[in-house]
Amino acid sequence: MTERMAMRAADEATPALMVDLRTLDRNISGMAEFARRAGVQLRPHAKTHKTAEGARRQIDAGARGLCVATVGEAESFADAGFSDLFIAYPLFADQARARRLAALAERTRLRVGVDSPEGATALGRAASSSPFQVLVEIDCGHHRSGVIPAAAAAVADAASRAGLEVIGVFTFPGHGYGPSMPARAARDEAAALEEATTRLEAAGHAVAVRSGGSTPTARHAVSDVVTELRPGVYIFNDAQQVALGTCPPQDVALSARSTVVSAPVPGRIVVDAGSKVLGADRPAWVPGHGLLRDVAEATITSLSEHHGVVAVAAGRPAPRVGDIVQVIPNHVCTAVNLVDELIVTSCGAVVDRWRVRARGRNA
Amino acid sequence: MTERMAMRAADEATPALMVDLRTLDRNISGMAEFARRAGVQLRPHAKTHKTAEGARRQIDAGARGLCVATVGEAESFADAGFSDLFIAYPLFADQARARRLAALAERTRLRVGVDSPEGATALGRAASSSPFQVLVEIDCGHHRSGVIPAAAAAVADAASRAGLEVIGVFTFPGHGYGPSMPARAARDEAAALEEATTRLEAAGHAVAVRSGGSTPTARHAVSDVVTELRPGVYIFNDAQQVALGTCPPQDVALSARSTVVSAPVPGRIVVDAGSKVLGADRPAWVPGHGLLRDVAEATITSLSEHHGVVAVAAGRPAPRVGDIVQVIPNHVCTAVNLVDELIVTSCGAVVDRWRVRARGRNA
C-alpha cells in the first residue's frame, strides 16, 4: 500500500465512485458458490467493472473465464493476463477487426458470438489464420440481437461453411429487467436455448455450451439446460437490482460519494453527482435517478450532467450544504465507464485504487 | 498532419465519434456573429467539447472566455492556456477544493458561482490568498440550483462578508429544453436576472454581469438584460436540438460512425452504437434514442450499452449487416464525455484527432 493510498475515504474529492471491498468480495463469493451448487460454469461479464482486479477476484473465486462485449475489452483483459474470453456479441469483422480477432485468438482461448450468415462469413476471414470458436446468439424474448431458435441452424451452417467451429448457443434474457420479470425471463431463456439446441443438433452441430444469465435472472436459471452463466452487475449491484428485488441495499458495493452543493428552497437539495458520474439510465420502474443511502424519504427527481436534484419529504431532516451523501447509481455498468479509477475502501480507509482499464473500449 | 492522420474516415473502427469540421466551424462562427450583433459577450460552455482545439476556435471567433462546470474542467483548460474561466456552478469548497481554486485564481481570471451563505463562506477560504469574483446563481424556472431572485441579496451579502467580490448574477434556463419552451424560458431568464439585479443593487451590490443562455434559448435572449451568453451544445448540435427546432439535421457536426451488426428479423436492425458511446439521455419529446442519418423512417427504439435497436418501417430499404450508418446522439455533451478522442473529418478524410482532455473531470 503506497502512502497515497493510505487515506481516509473522507478525504476524497467529490463526486467519486467508491467501492466497499467487503461487500464486493461477499457478492463475488456468493455468486461463485451459487454457480458451484447449481453445477453451471460461471463466466462473469467484465464490462461491469472493467478492472483487472475485479476480474482476478472473480477467477480466484472459481469463475472459468470472462465475458466481454467488444474486441477492445477483450484486448484490455488479454493484456492483463486473462486468457479465456467470450465476446458475447454478434461482431461484424471488417478487415481491421478481423486482424485484431486473429491476434487475440493467438494468445487467448477465444469465443465469439454470431447471429447472421453475413457475420459468420466475415468472422471466417479472421479465423482463417488463428481458429476460434463461435456460439450462435438466440433471442429469448429481449428482442435485441440474436435469432429466433428456428433460425439458429441456418446461422450455424453458415458459420461452419466459413470455417468456424460452432460449440453452442447463447442468449441474454434482458427482458428480465422489469418488475416480476426475472423468473419468467429465466424460463424463456431455458426454453429458447433448449429449442435452439434441438435445431442445431438436428442439423448436425454438437452443442456443448448453452450460455445464459444476467444478474436478475441468474438465480432463477434452469440449470439442467444452462451450462454457463454470464452475470455482470452482481459484483457491485445497483439501484436497478434493489428495485428488482435481486438484492437488498446493503449488498450494493459501489456508490458515488457526493457533496450537497445547493439547498435553494425547503424540500430540495442538489448534490454534485449528476449523469456524468452516475450515468443516465432510468427505467420507469426504478424510483428515481439513483438511491440516496442514509437519507430517509428522499428521491433523486432529475439529473443534469453535474447536478442531482433531490426532493426530501416535508418534515424530514434534509442534508445541508457541504454535507456528504452516498448515491447508488441506477445502472452500475454505465457509471463505472465514466471514471478512470474506482476508489476501494474498507472500514472508512482507502485501501486501493483500481484502474478502469477497459473504460471507453467500445470498438 | 501525421501519416497516422492521413486516413479515410471509412477506415475508422466503429463505434467512434466523428466531427465534420466545416459544420463545426459554421456553428462556431454563426453563434459568434449572433452574439456580436446582439451586443452580448459570448462565453461558450466548454463541457460540451472538452477539447483545447474546440475552445481555441471559439475564442478565435470572438468568444471572451470559457464557461466550465467543475474545478477539474477549469484546471484542464487552464493547463491548455485558457485564462478567462467561469465555473458556472455553486461550488462547495472543502479544504482541498479551496486550495485548488486558489491555485487556479493565481494563474487565470477566475469567476465562480455561489447560491448559498454556506457556499459563500467556504469559497471565502479559497479566496483569502488569491481573490476571485463570484456571480450569484438565480433560478429562473428550471428548479435545479440557484436561488429565487428575492433571495439573491442574502447570498450576495454573505459572499461580501466572506471577502468575495460579487460582480453579477447568472442563471441557466434549462426549462427551455422542451417543445415550444425556448422563447418562454428566455423571457423567464431575462425577468429573473432583472429582478435579481434590482435586489442586489438595492442591497448595495454592483451588477456588471448578467449571464444566461443555453443553445436553445440563446437566440431568444433579451439582450438589453443579458450581458453574457453561455451556450455549449451549439458547437456540435444534437438530436435534442433538432427536435427543439434549434437547428436542422445538416447543422449537426458530430455523429457516431456505427456498424450494423445484426438484422435478426425483418424491420429490425441492430447497430454497435449503444449507450456507452451515445449516452442514455432520452427526454420524452425526442423521437428515439438518437437519429439515424440517411436511413428513412427508422427509429432507434432502445439502447443497451453496445446495441442500438432500430425499427425500420415496413417496405423501406433497411441497411444490411456490415453496412455503416451514422447516428446523431440525443445529447452530445454526454456522448463526448464517453470517448478519449474525437475524429475530425473533412470531405471524407480524417484531418485531425482532438483529445477530449477534460473527459471525466467531474471533481
XYZ file of C-alpha atoms in Angstrom:
726
model
C 0.000 0.000 0.000
C 1.527 3.302 -1.058
C 1.369 6.381 1.072
C -1.011 7.896 -1.474
C -3.471 5.113 -0.804
C -3.313 5.295 2.965
C -6.021 7.938 3.099
C -9.373 8.322 4.652
C -12.324 7.914 2.312
C -13.486 11.220 3.787
C -10.581 12.986 2.050
C -11.620 12.016 -1.488
C -12.837 14.791 -3.796
C -16.463 14.514 -4.839
C -18.016 13.161 -6.944
C -16.139 9.858 -6.974
C -17.118 6.210 -7.245
C -16.215 4.311 -4.087
C -16.221 0.536 -3.704
C -16.724 -1.232 -0.396
C -14.331 -4.155 -0.636
C -16.010 -6.456 1.856
C -19.390 -6.137 0.160
C -17.779 -6.727 -3.233
C -16.000 -9.847 -2.010
C -19.229 -11.135 -0.473
C -21.028 -10.584 -3.808
C -18.284 -12.397 -5.727
C -18.190 -15.394 -3.416
C -21.985 -15.590 -3.211
C -22.430 -15.896 -6.973
C -19.490 -18.295 -7.273
C -20.974 -20.520 -4.581
C -24.397 -20.421 -6.257
C -22.917 -21.488 -9.611
C -20.946 -24.293 -7.978
C -24.024 -25.686 -6.260
C -26.112 -25.362 -9.414
C -23.457 -27.181 -11.403
C -23.055 -24.433 -14.008
C -19.919 -22.656 -15.164
C -19.626 -19.008 -14.152
C -18.284 -16.550 -16.717
C -18.811 -13.057 -15.250
C -19.397 -10.190 -17.637
C -16.374 -7.952 -17.115
C -17.952 -4.934 -18.855
C -19.424 -4.092 -15.445
C -16.167 -3.450 -13.595
C -13.635 -3.229 -16.481
C -10.817 -3.799 -13.966
C -8.114 -6.430 -13.773
C -8.505 -6.521 -10.000
C -12.216 -7.325 -10.153
C -11.660 -9.984 -12.795
C -8.836 -11.583 -10.801
C -11.050 -11.896 -7.745
C -13.821 -13.475 -9.840
C -11.447 -16.027 -11.346
C -9.880 -16.786 -7.964
C -13.363 -17.454 -6.591
C -13.966 -20.074 -9.266
C -15.117 -18.353 -12.458
C -13.915 -20.237 -15.500
C -13.243 -17.226 -17.704
C -14.565 -13.793 -18.558
C -17.305 -12.492 -20.792
C -16.790 -9.166 -22.589
C -18.785 -7.113 -25.081
C -16.206 -5.770 -27.525
C -12.893 -6.623 -29.149
C -11.366 -3.678 -27.290
C -12.474 -5.070 -23.929
C -11.087 -8.472 -24.890
C -7.741 -6.882 -25.779
C -7.673 -4.997 -22.498
C -8.259 -8.164 -20.437
C -5.864 -10.223 -22.563
C -3.214 -7.568 -21.895
C -3.903 -8.029 -18.174
C -3.256 -11.765 -18.460
C -6.758 -13.228 -18.773
C -6.778 -15.995 -21.318
C -10.312 -17.432 -21.502
C -12.564 -14.834 -23.118
C -16.019 -14.891 -24.675
C -17.088 -11.839 -26.687
C -20.836 -12.330 -26.236
C -21.761 -10.069 -29.112
C -22.545 -10.591 -32.805
C -19.351 -8.987 -34.050
C -19.052 -7.844 -37.629
C -15.403 -8.278 -38.571
C -14.225 -5.831 -41.181
C -10.608 -6.302 -42.207
C -9.103 -4.389 -39.303
C -11.308 -6.121 -36.726
C -10.551 -9.475 -38.333
C -6.844 -8.860 -37.820
C -7.404 -7.905 -34.190
C -9.500 -11.043 -33.587
C -6.841 -13.242 -35.161
C -4.223 -11.667 -32.901
C -6.441 -12.262 -29.857
C -7.062 -15.873 -30.872
C -3.314 -16.443 -30.945
C -2.873 -15.528 -27.312
C -6.192 -16.492 -25.681
C -8.860 -19.169 -25.685
C -11.352 -17.060 -27.634
C -15.056 -17.480 -28.259
C -17.174 -15.048 -30.256
C -20.907 -14.585 -30.882
C -22.577 -14.768 -34.292
C -26.189 -14.249 -35.347
C -26.189 -13.851 -39.143
C -24.738 -15.558 -42.209
C -23.078 -12.250 -43.179
C -21.485 -12.001 -39.750
C -20.319 -15.610 -39.960
C -18.705 -15.079 -43.351
C -16.853 -12.015 -42.090
C -15.696 -13.828 -38.924
C -14.415 -16.634 -41.120
C -11.814 -14.266 -42.537
C -10.479 -13.650 -39.032
C -10.443 -17.336 -38.134
C -8.549 -18.459 -41.228
C -5.186 -17.812 -39.569
C -5.956 -18.455 -35.873
C -9.102 -20.500 -35.302
C -11.592 -19.630 -32.630
C -14.955 -20.967 -31.556
C -18.345 -19.367 -32.047
C -21.690 -19.505 -30.267
C -24.921 -18.663 -32.073
C -26.865 -15.873 -30.393
C -30.524 -16.662 -29.707
C -33.299 -14.164 -28.914
C -35.249 -15.475 -25.915
C -37.596 -12.502 -25.611
C -35.478 -9.364 -25.201
C -35.771 -8.644 -28.941
C -32.377 -7.071 -29.399
C -29.795 -9.102 -31.358
C -29.974 -12.885 -31.710
C -32.101 -15.042 -33.984
C -35.208 -16.962 -33.028
C -34.428 -20.606 -32.208
C -35.910 -21.792 -35.506
C -33.318 -19.730 -37.401
C -30.311 -20.892 -35.377
C -29.329 -23.785 -37.639
C -29.020 -21.544 -40.707
C -26.555 -19.328 -38.823
C -24.629 -22.331 -37.535
C -24.486 -23.791 -41.055
C -23.096 -20.515 -42.412
C -20.530 -20.447 -39.593
C -19.394 -23.981 -40.383
C -19.110 -23.132 -44.073
C -16.984 -20.110 -43.106
C -14.581 -22.415 -41.279
C -15.697 -21.574 -37.749
C -16.163 -24.169 -35.021
C -19.692 -23.912 -33.639
C -19.713 -25.043 -29.997
C -23.065 -23.844 -28.719
C -25.691 -21.195 -28.248
C -26.075 -18.149 -26.016
C -28.774 -15.689 -25.084
C -29.297 -12.613 -22.929
C -32.619 -12.594 -21.054
C -32.661 -8.808 -20.873
C -36.446 -8.724 -20.620
C -35.840 -9.904 -17.066
C -35.171 -6.259 -16.217
C -38.679 -5.438 -15.075
C -40.853 -5.933 -12.010
C -41.768 -9.624 -11.562
C -39.926 -10.480 -14.778
C -36.700 -12.252 -13.709
C -38.180 -15.718 -13.096
C -40.196 -15.623 -16.304
C -37.220 -14.422 -18.353
C -35.128 -17.268 -16.939
C -37.787 -19.744 -18.092
C -37.809 -18.105 -21.546
C -34.034 -18.377 -21.606
C -34.125 -22.110 -20.914
C -36.864 -22.748 -23.460
C -35.064 -20.815 -26.204
C -31.691 -22.422 -25.519
C -33.310 -25.852 -25.468
C -35.155 -25.357 -28.746
C -32.069 -23.902 -30.428
C -30.047 -26.876 -29.217
C -32.569 -29.279 -30.738
C -32.407 -27.376 -34.039
C -28.628 -27.307 -34.115
C -28.283 -30.974 -33.222
C -30.807 -31.911 -35.913
C -28.590 -30.051 -38.397
C -25.554 -31.982 -37.249
C -23.943 -29.455 -34.891
C -22.714 -30.512 -31.459
C -23.926 -28.155 -28.690
C -21.536 -28.283 -25.768
C -22.280 -24.833 -24.366
C -25.648 -23.275 -23.568
C -24.791 -19.864 -22.109
C -27.272 -17.537 -20.485
C -27.759 -15.441 -17.474
C -27.775 -11.959 -16.139
C -27.733 -10.737 -12.579
C -31.511 -10.664 -12.043
C -32.158 -13.991 -13.786
C -29.076 -15.953 -12.707
C -30.555 -17.466 -9.575
C -33.707 -18.442 -11.487
C -31.735 -20.150 -14.274
C -32.823 -23.660 -15.203
C -29.543 -25.447 -14.618
C -30.335 -28.662 -16.472
C -30.466 -26.529 -19.640
C -27.993 -23.730 -18.971
C -24.345 -24.826 -18.760
C -22.834 -21.363 -18.243
C -23.978 -18.095 -16.642
C -22.739 -14.595 -17.549
C -23.967 -12.157 -14.873
C -22.115 -8.854 -14.673
C -23.766 -6.374 -12.311
C -23.715 -8.690 -9.263
C -20.121 -7.770 -8.409
C -21.370 -4.324 -7.298
C -25.179 -4.386 -7.620
C -27.069 -1.118 -8.147
C -30.407 0.643 -7.712
C -31.965 -1.379 -10.543
C -31.156 -4.614 -8.731
C -32.597 -3.242 -5.492
C -35.781 -2.269 -7.339
C -35.992 -5.730 -8.924
C -35.566 -7.380 -5.544
C -32.338 -9.077 -6.622
C -30.544 -7.736 -3.567
C -31.092 -5.507 -0.537
C -29.391 -2.083 -0.431
C -26.687 -3.381 1.922
C -25.447 -5.687 -0.861
C -24.621 -2.712 -3.109
C -20.826 -2.388 -3.125
C -20.453 0.834 -5.134
C -21.735 4.331 -4.587
C -20.917 7.854 -5.642
C -19.518 9.942 -2.823
C -21.159 13.350 -3.358
C -21.380 16.775 -1.791
C -24.591 18.708 -1.201
C -23.861 21.916 -3.121
C -27.194 23.714 -3.001
C -30.336 23.808 -0.875
C -32.218 26.648 -2.547
C -35.710 26.021 -1.151
C -37.107 23.816 1.620
C -37.551 20.242 0.439
C -34.962 20.457 -2.360
C -31.252 19.834 -2.231
C -28.773 19.445 -5.065
C -25.787 17.066 -4.991
C -22.738 17.171 -7.254
C -23.310 13.666 -8.620
C -25.031 14.039 -11.982
C -25.298 11.969 -15.116
C -21.566 12.339 -15.875
C -20.736 10.141 -12.870
C -23.958 8.182 -12.266
C -24.999 7.574 -15.873
C -28.449 8.484 -17.180
C -30.190 5.104 -17.213
C -33.624 5.452 -15.713
C -36.195 2.723 -16.374
C -39.717 3.739 -15.363
C -39.817 1.076 -12.645
C -36.849 2.496 -10.715
C -37.862 5.093 -8.104
C -35.670 7.990 -9.222
C -32.294 8.615 -10.813
C -30.295 6.828 -8.142
C -30.735 5.917 -4.482
C -29.526 8.036 -1.600
C -28.039 5.966 1.187
C -28.839 7.204 4.680
C -31.322 9.920 3.724
C -34.876 8.844 4.517
C -37.748 9.691 2.148
C -35.552 11.394 -0.414
C -35.909 10.945 -4.181
C -33.497 11.993 -6.913
C -36.055 13.593 -9.193
C -33.758 14.672 -12.025
C -30.150 14.594 -13.141
C -28.181 17.117 -15.120
C -24.584 16.464 -16.005
C -23.266 17.713 -12.670
C -26.422 18.099 -10.605
C -28.596 15.532 -8.875
C -31.806 17.220 -7.774
C -33.224 15.627 -4.627
C -36.719 16.036 -3.203
C -36.785 15.499 0.550
C -40.141 14.776 2.147
C -41.617 17.601 4.243
C -40.736 17.342 7.901
C -37.772 15.013 7.317
C -34.280 16.215 8.148
C -32.528 17.229 4.921
C -28.764 17.231 4.478
C -27.229 20.710 4.465
C -24.906 22.434 2.006
C -21.460 20.926 2.454
C -22.711 17.579 3.767
C -21.504 14.378 2.147
C -24.007 11.822 0.847
C -23.638 8.469 -0.909
C -25.612 7.860 -4.103
C -26.201 4.376 -5.542
C -26.350 4.579 -9.368
C -29.296 3.058 -11.195
C -27.042 1.096 -13.559
C -23.539 0.486 -12.327
C -22.072 -0.620 -15.703
C -22.574 2.799 -17.253
C -21.432 4.617 -14.100
C -18.117 2.746 -13.899
C -17.482 3.511 -17.580
C -17.448 7.228 -16.720
C -14.466 7.204 -14.379
C -10.772 6.402 -14.677
C -10.481 4.722 -11.318
C -12.548 3.147 -8.603
C -11.589 4.092 -5.065
C -11.596 0.925 -2.989
C -12.380 1.277 0.701
C -12.632 -0.855 3.769
C -13.846 0.407 7.149
C -13.575 4.033 6.043
C -10.000 3.759 4.763
C -8.949 3.897 1.138
C -7.147 0.585 0.628
C -6.661 0.572 -3.143
C -7.389 2.302 -6.444
C -8.431 0.169 -9.373
C -7.862 1.495 -12.854
C -10.928 1.124 -15.070
C -8.661 -0.278 -17.746
C -11.337 -1.105 -20.316
C -13.172 2.214 -19.924
C -14.309 3.513 -23.291
C -13.082 0.415 -25.145
C -16.213 0.419 -27.303
C -14.655 -0.628 -30.596
C -0.671 16.177 -40.432
C 0.969 12.915 -39.434
C 0.775 9.817 -41.539
C -1.497 8.281 -38.899
C -3.997 11.053 -39.534
C -3.957 10.868 -43.284
C -6.649 8.219 -43.318
C -10.047 7.815 -44.776
C -12.923 8.198 -42.345
C -14.092 4.878 -43.781
C -11.116 3.149 -42.126
C -12.068 4.109 -38.565
C -13.188 1.334 -36.224
C -16.788 1.551 -35.073
C -18.285 2.888 -32.946
C -16.456 6.225 -32.969
C -17.482 9.855 -32.654
C -16.697 11.758 -35.849
C -16.762 15.540 -36.226
C -17.381 17.286 -39.508
C -15.023 20.251 -39.332
C -16.808 22.522 -41.784
C -20.130 22.156 -39.987
C -18.436 22.765 -36.651
C -16.735 25.920 -37.910
C -20.021 27.157 -39.352
C -21.719 26.574 -35.977
C -18.942 28.416 -34.131
C -18.962 31.413 -36.438
C -22.758 31.568 -36.549
C -23.108 31.870 -32.769
C -20.186 34.310 -32.565
C -21.771 36.518 -35.203
C -25.143 36.368 -33.433
C -23.591 37.455 -30.130
C -21.707 40.299 -31.815
C -24.837 41.647 -33.440
C -26.839 41.289 -30.248
C -24.161 43.134 -28.323
C -23.637 40.401 -25.718
C -20.464 38.658 -24.657
C -20.153 35.019 -25.662
C -18.710 32.589 -23.135
C -19.232 29.096 -24.605
C -19.712 26.211 -22.199
C -16.665 24.021 -22.803
C -18.162 20.986 -21.025
C -19.711 20.113 -24.382
C -16.497 19.522 -26.321
C -13.889 19.329 -23.525
C -11.150 19.938 -26.102
C -8.479 22.615 -26.379
C -8.971 22.713 -30.152
C -12.694 23.437 -29.889
C -12.100 26.118 -27.258
C -9.352 27.748 -29.327
C -11.674 28.032 -32.322
C -14.391 29.566 -30.146
C -12.010 32.158 -28.696
C -10.541 32.932 -32.119
C -14.082 33.542 -33.405
C -14.641 36.159 -30.719
C -15.677 34.428 -27.511
C -14.411 36.318 -24.499
C -13.654 33.320 -22.322
C -14.909 29.879 -21.413
C -17.565 28.556 -19.112
C -16.944 25.241 -17.324
C -18.849 23.140 -14.794
C -16.188 21.831 -12.418
C -12.846 22.745 -10.887
C -11.323 19.820 -12.781
C -12.548 21.195 -16.102
C -11.182 24.625 -15.187
C -7.791 23.084 -14.382
C -7.791 21.194 -17.669
C -8.476 24.336 -19.711
C -6.058 26.435 -17.659
C -3.381 23.818 -18.391
C -4.194 24.272 -22.081
C -3.586 28.006 -21.834
C -7.090 29.422 -21.412
C -7.068 32.186 -18.864
C -10.614 33.581 -18.574
C -12.786 30.955 -16.909
C -16.196 30.971 -15.245
C -17.169 27.901 -13.216
C -20.933 28.334 -13.561
C -21.747 26.071 -10.667
C -22.461 26.591 -6.962
C -19.206 25.018 -5.794
C -18.791 23.878 -2.239
C -15.122 24.371 -1.396
C -13.839 21.936 1.172
C -10.186 22.452 2.118
C -8.747 20.564 -0.838
C -11.035 22.265 -3.346
C -10.293 25.656 -1.767
C -6.571 25.074 -2.372
C -7.244 24.114 -5.996
C -9.393 27.213 -6.529
C -6.708 29.435 -5.035
C -4.131 27.903 -7.375
C -6.455 28.469 -10.348
C -7.070 32.069 -9.321
C -3.324 32.680 -9.344
C -2.995 31.778 -13.000
C -6.384 32.700 -14.534
C -9.065 35.341 -14.425
C -11.476 33.200 -12.421
C -15.165 33.558 -11.706
C -17.212 31.115 -9.654
C -20.908 30.595 -8.925
C -22.479 30.758 -5.476
C -26.054 30.183 -4.316
C -25.935 29.804 -0.530
C -24.435 31.536 2.501
C -22.695 28.259 3.424
C -21.202 28.018 -0.057
C -20.073 31.655 0.125
C -18.352 31.135 3.477
C -16.498 28.093 2.156
C -15.466 29.910 -1.035
C -14.167 32.738 1.116
C -11.478 30.404 2.490
C -10.240 29.809 -1.057
C -10.287 33.485 -1.962
C -8.301 34.639 1.050
C -4.971 34.054 -0.697
C -5.870 34.681 -4.355
C -9.049 36.696 -4.844
C -11.608 35.751 -7.450
C -15.006 37.049 -8.413
C -18.378 35.415 -7.833
C -21.765 35.509 -9.512
C -24.930 34.614 -7.622
C -26.889 31.787 -9.241
C -30.570 32.534 -9.831
C -33.330 30.015 -10.531
C -35.369 31.305 -13.473
C -37.696 28.298 -13.723
C -35.554 25.201 -14.171
C -35.725 24.473 -10.420
C -32.316 22.952 -10.061
C -29.712 25.001 -8.185
C -29.924 28.780 -7.859
C -31.998 30.917 -5.515
C -35.158 32.788 -6.373
C -34.449 36.450 -7.207
C -35.852 37.620 -3.879
C -33.187 35.588 -2.061
C -30.252 36.785 -4.167
C -29.237 39.694 -1.936
C -28.813 37.458 1.120
C -26.388 35.261 -0.826
C -24.528 38.288 -2.179
C -24.306 39.769 1.326
C -22.838 36.501 2.637
C -20.357 36.463 -0.238
C -19.246 40.011 0.519
C -18.844 39.169 4.193
C -16.698 36.194 3.169
C -14.371 38.521 1.276
C -15.589 37.653 -2.223
C -16.165 40.250 -4.926
C -19.734 39.940 -6.214
C -19.873 41.075 -9.839
C -23.239 39.831 -11.030
C -25.827 37.135 -11.427
C -26.236 34.092 -13.636
C -28.939 31.599 -14.488
C -29.492 28.514 -16.618
C -32.850 28.469 -18.401
C -32.851 24.664 -18.600
C -36.637 24.545 -18.741
C -36.146 25.730 -22.323
C -35.452 22.087 -23.175
C -38.992 21.230 -24.216
C -41.258 21.693 -27.226
C -42.218 25.377 -27.635
C -40.293 26.247 -24.485
C -37.130 28.064 -25.639
C -38.660 31.509 -26.202
C -40.605 31.381 -22.946
C -37.555 30.216 -20.989
C -35.530 33.098 -22.450
C -38.181 35.541 -21.220
C -38.091 33.889 -17.776
C -34.315 34.222 -17.819
C -34.485 37.952 -18.502
C -37.167 38.542 -15.889
C -35.259 36.634 -13.204
C -31.928 38.289 -13.971
C -33.584 41.697 -13.983
C -35.333 41.187 -10.650
C -32.189 39.758 -9.074
C -30.236 42.770 -10.326
C -32.728 45.138 -8.727
C -32.464 43.245 -5.435
C -28.675 43.217 -5.480
C -28.404 46.882 -6.375
C -30.868 47.775 -3.619
C -28.558 45.953 -1.210
C -25.569 47.933 -2.452
C -24.004 45.424 -4.834
C -22.878 46.490 -8.310
C -24.146 44.130 -11.032
C -21.831 44.281 -14.014
C -22.580 40.821 -15.399
C -25.934 39.211 -16.109
C -25.093 35.835 -17.568
C -27.582 33.468 -19.135
C -28.092 31.359 -22.126
C -28.145 27.855 -23.445
C -28.170 26.659 -27.012
C -31.980 26.542 -27.466
C -32.616 29.853 -25.695
C -29.580 31.850 -26.849
C -31.170 33.343 -29.940
C -34.257 34.290 -27.930
C -32.241 36.001 -25.223
C -33.350 39.508 -24.228
C -30.126 41.342 -24.922
C -30.869 44.537 -23.050
C -30.905 42.411 -19.891
C -28.426 39.650 -20.630
C -24.801 40.793 -20.939
C -23.267 37.346 -21.491
C -24.421 34.061 -23.054
C -23.108 30.579 -22.185
C -24.375 28.130 -24.832
C -22.484 24.849 -25.103
C -24.162 22.347 -27.407
C -24.228 24.659 -30.465
C -20.637 23.792 -31.406
C -21.879 20.334 -32.477
C -25.677 20.348 -32.057
C -27.511 17.046 -31.485
C -30.840 15.243 -31.824
C -32.337 17.237 -28.954
C -31.625 20.493 -30.792
C -33.140 19.095 -33.984
C -36.272 18.082 -32.045
C -36.481 21.541 -30.449
C -36.163 23.203 -33.847
C -32.927 24.945 -32.856
C -31.194 23.614 -35.961
C -31.796 21.384 -38.983
C -30.053 17.967 -39.114
C -27.433 19.285 -41.540
C -26.145 21.628 -38.809
C -25.217 18.668 -36.586
C -21.427 18.397 -36.676
C -20.957 15.184 -34.672
C -22.218 11.672 -35.177
C -21.314 8.159 -34.167
C -19.965 6.079 -37.007
C -21.534 2.667 -36.424
C -21.755 -0.774 -37.995
C -24.963 -2.744 -38.486
C -24.132 -5.945 -36.581
C -27.449 -7.777 -36.621
C -30.658 -7.916 -38.650
C -32.445 -10.772 -36.933
C -35.982 -10.202 -38.229
C -37.492 -8.028 -40.964
C -37.947 -4.457 -39.755
C -35.287 -4.628 -37.033
C -31.583 -3.963 -37.267
C -29.020 -3.523 -34.505
C -26.068 -1.120 -34.663
C -22.957 -1.190 -32.484
C -23.537 2.323 -31.122
C -25.164 1.913 -27.710
C -25.378 3.969 -24.555
C -21.622 3.667 -23.899
C -20.901 5.864 -26.929
C -24.166 7.793 -27.446
C -25.110 8.375 -23.806
C -28.501 7.428 -22.411
C -30.291 10.781 -22.337
C -33.762 10.384 -23.726
C -36.355 13.075 -22.985
C -39.886 12.018 -23.903
C -40.096 14.691 -26.626
C -37.167 13.320 -28.638
C -38.202 10.712 -31.224
C -35.959 7.824 -30.167
C -32.528 7.245 -28.655
C -30.633 9.047 -31.399
C -31.182 9.965 -35.039
C -30.023 7.836 -37.959
C -28.641 9.937 -40.749
C -29.521 8.671 -44.233
C -31.950 5.941 -43.193
C -35.523 6.960 -43.892
C -38.321 6.089 -41.470
C -36.045 4.415 -38.966
C -36.302 4.853 -35.187
C -33.804 3.854 -32.524
C -36.277 2.205 -30.185
C -33.884 1.174 -27.419
C -30.246 1.299 -26.406
C -28.193 -1.199 -24.482
C -24.572 -0.481 -23.670
C -23.325 -1.730 -27.049
C -26.548 -2.148 -29.034
C -28.788 0.379 -30.710
C -32.002 -1.354 -31.719
C -33.534 0.220 -34.822
C -37.055 -0.243 -36.137
C -37.240 0.304 -39.912
C -40.664 0.959 -41.406
C -42.137 -1.891 -43.447
C -41.380 -1.642 -47.135
C -38.430 0.715 -46.640
C -34.947 -0.443 -47.561
C -33.087 -1.384 -44.399
C -29.312 -1.334 -44.050
C -27.734 -4.800 -44.070
C -25.320 -6.482 -41.688
C -21.890 -4.931 -42.244
C -23.245 -1.605 -43.516
C -22.040 1.628 -41.930
C -24.534 4.147 -40.548
C -24.155 7.495 -38.797
C -26.046 8.085 -35.549
C -26.646 11.546 -34.107
C -26.679 11.372 -30.273
C -29.597 12.836 -28.368
C -27.306 14.835 -26.067
C -23.843 15.485 -27.390
C -22.299 16.619 -24.062
C -22.714 13.190 -22.502
C -21.634 11.379 -25.684
C -18.354 13.301 -25.963
C -17.607 12.556 -22.302
C -17.543 8.826 -23.160
C -14.632 8.891 -25.603
C -10.929 9.740 -25.387
C -10.760 11.438 -28.768
C -12.909 12.986 -31.433
C -12.034 12.042 -35.002
C -12.147 15.205 -37.064
C -13.039 14.839 -40.727
C -13.393 16.954 -43.795
C -14.685 15.667 -47.127
C -14.337 12.053 -46.023
C -10.733 12.379 -44.851
C -9.576 12.268 -41.254
C -7.815 15.600 -40.787
C -7.221 15.630 -37.037
C -7.828 13.892 -33.725
C -8.812 16.018 -30.766
C -8.142 14.695 -27.308
C -11.157 15.012 -25.009
C -8.842 16.444 -22.375
C -11.455 17.247 -19.749
C -13.269 13.919 -20.099
C -14.274 12.602 -16.707
C -13.060 15.709 -14.860
C -16.121 15.660 -12.633
C -14.478 16.717 -9.380
